[in-house]
Amino acid sequence: MKFFAAPMQGHTEGIFCRFHSDTYGPADFYSTPFIRVEKGEVRRRDLRVNDPQTVKGLNVIPQAIFRDITEWKLIAEAVAQLGFTTLDMNLGCPFPPQVKHGRGAALLRNPSLLKAVAEEMPSFPTLTFSIKMRLGVEQPDEWTAIIDTINSMPLTRVTVHPRVATQQYGGELHIGQFETLARELRHPIVYNGDIANPDDIDRIADRYPTLEGVMAGRGLLARPSLHAEWLEGRQWSREERIIKLLRLHRNLFEHYRSTLCGDAQILMKIKPFWEYLEPEIGHKPFKAIKKASSLPKYTTAVDSIS
Ligand SMILES: Cc1cc2nc3c(=O)[nH]c(=O)nc-3n(C[C@H](O)[C@H](O)[C@H](O)COP(=O)(O)O)c2cc1C
């Protein structure tokens, strides 16, 4: 059972993967946030945060979000040029502006585009491909209309988040539908959804022993030691977790302080990393970090974590 760090826009860019791995040991795979095309070009920023030097030695999976074959090809070309050997395809993003324009979860309703993608795959012989999907846009059985197409594609794996797009990131996990889908999929499967602690990983591994792996997003940001604890077979004390957490965040902070200009820019980049950490660090430091309007205030807030 492998451990996959989920792609999280604004969080799990290359630099996070690097420092996470340095602090806790590497996840088996790190999936980085989706790369998109804007005004006919791959967003440069999306490529910059996928710098291959930063993630050297790690198994990093870049991801494409696209609405047509032109966008897909532009992203596949850019990713291959950077030297990556794999590309994940986003069939799950639930944000209405993306879905409305035919990207993310909307691809669950577009088998002809997936067929066109499969036909173009041999033009990128250095890349392998995977899919990250939801069960549907509105209904949890919508996957049934696309399963044959997905099975006919040459994919290394399919990651499934068993919700529909209209649920965003909350509400019921449709486990029955996940199990039916898992029985029908002919590719290795990774389960993704609401994994918060090492016991959750064990529970999924016991229940679905044939999975290739589990993927955690918010759970890993809320508890970055999640997979290290799971590998050790022991839950760390809060003190152990806090020591490493502060090291991870100090490294991220120092990185942004040396690469960005001005308090506002640095704070805008570093604050989101605390978003899921209120239960771990407590309400007071969490609020102080959120409110910090200068670097001294930010460091004082972080120093108040005990
Ligand atoms: C803020 C945020 C950003 C996300 N960015 C991406 C992304 O770029 N690509 C993607 O496939 N999923 C993205 N996701 C979805 C996560 O990868 C994951 O599927 C989802 O959070 C459910 O897993 P979890 O319960 O472990 O968090 C994002 C989710 C959140 C909350």
Tab-separated table of N, CA, C and O in Angstrom, residues 11 21 30 39 69 104 108 114 119 145 161 185 208 217 244 247 283:
chain	number	residue	atom	x	y	z
A	11	HIS	N	-0.862	24.849	-2.004
A	11	HIS	CA	-0.191	24.205	-0.870
A	11	HIS	C	0.958	23.290	-1.298
A	11	HIS	O	2.083	23.466	-0.883
A	21	SER	N	9.386	16.103	2.474
A	21	SER	CA	10.220	14.908	2.394
A	21	SER	C	11.449	15.041	3.292
A	21	SER	O	11.825	14.103	3.997
A	30	TYR	N	4.246	12.315	-4.684
A	30	TYR	CA	3.679	13.643	-4.422
A	30	TYR	C	3.005	14.118	-5.701
A	30	TYR	O	3.655	14.236	-6.746
A	39	LYS	N	-4.999	31.948	-21.847
A	39	LYS	CA	-4.747	32.724	-23.066
A	39	LYS	C	-3.837	31.962	-24.025
A	39	LYS	O	-2.845	32.493	-24.535
A	69	ILE	N	-8.337	19.083	-26.505
A	69	ILE	CA	-7.093	18.373	-26.818
A	69	ILE	C	-5.925	19.351	-26.980
A	69	ILE	O	-4.778	19.013	-26.683
A	104	GLY	N	-11.924	19.829	-15.375
A	104	GLY	CA	-12.076	19.125	-14.093
A	104	GLY	C	-13.172	18.082	-14.170
A	104	GLY	O	-13.206	17.260	-15.097
A	108	LEU	N	-15.870	14.138	-16.796
A	108	LEU	CA	-16.591	12.883	-16.552
A	108	LEU	C	-17.747	12.732	-17.527
A	108	LEU	O	-18.282	11.640	-17.717
A	114	LEU	N	-11.700	12.261	-23.850
A	114	LEU	CA	-10.765	11.271	-23.292
A	114	LEU	C	-10.270	10.318	-24.377
A	114	LEU	O	-9.102	9.925	-24.390
A	119	GLU	N	-5.708	8.797	-28.016
A	119	GLU	CA	-5.095	8.696	-29.349
A	119	GLU	C	-3.806	9.493	-29.443
A	119	GLU	O	-2.893	9.123	-30.180
A	145	ALA	N	-21.077	5.961	-17.106
A	145	ALA	CA	-21.104	6.350	-18.517
A	145	ALA	C	-19.698	6.491	-19.103
A	145	ALA	O	-19.549	6.580	-20.327
A	161	HIS	N	-11.823	9.954	-5.729
A	161	HIS	CA	-12.385	10.641	-4.561
A	161	HIS	C	-13.893	10.408	-4.619
A	161	HIS	O	-14.565	10.945	-5.509
A	185	LEU	N	-13.087	-1.161	-12.508
A	185	LEU	CA	-11.885	-0.523	-13.065
A	185	LEU	C	-10.818	-1.568	-13.368
A	185	LEU	O	-10.560	-2.446	-12.539
A	208	TYR	N	-9.625	-2.719	1.716
A	208	TYR	CA	-9.374	-2.855	0.266
A	208	TYR	C	-7.925	-3.249	0.018
A	208	TYR	O	-7.116	-2.427	-0.451
A	217	GLY	N	-5.006	14.588	1.327
A	217	GLY	CA	-4.799	16.000	1.022
A	217	GLY	C	-4.873	16.837	2.283
A	217	GLY	O	-3.864	17.140	2.926
A	244	LYS	N	8.390	18.762	14.662
A	244	LYS	CA	8.621	18.602	13.207
A	244	LYS	C	7.803	19.605	12.407
A	244	LYS	O	8.254	20.131	11.389
A	247	ARG	N	9.516	22.797	12.280
A	247	ARG	CA	10.679	22.731	11.376
A	247	ARG	C	10.223	22.878	9.921
A	247	ARG	O	10.790	23.637	9.145
A	283	HIS	N	-6.471	27.376	19.053
A	283	HIS	CA	-7.208	28.502	18.473
A	283	HIS	C	-6.423	29.813	18.516
A	283	HIS	O	-6.377	30.554	17.532
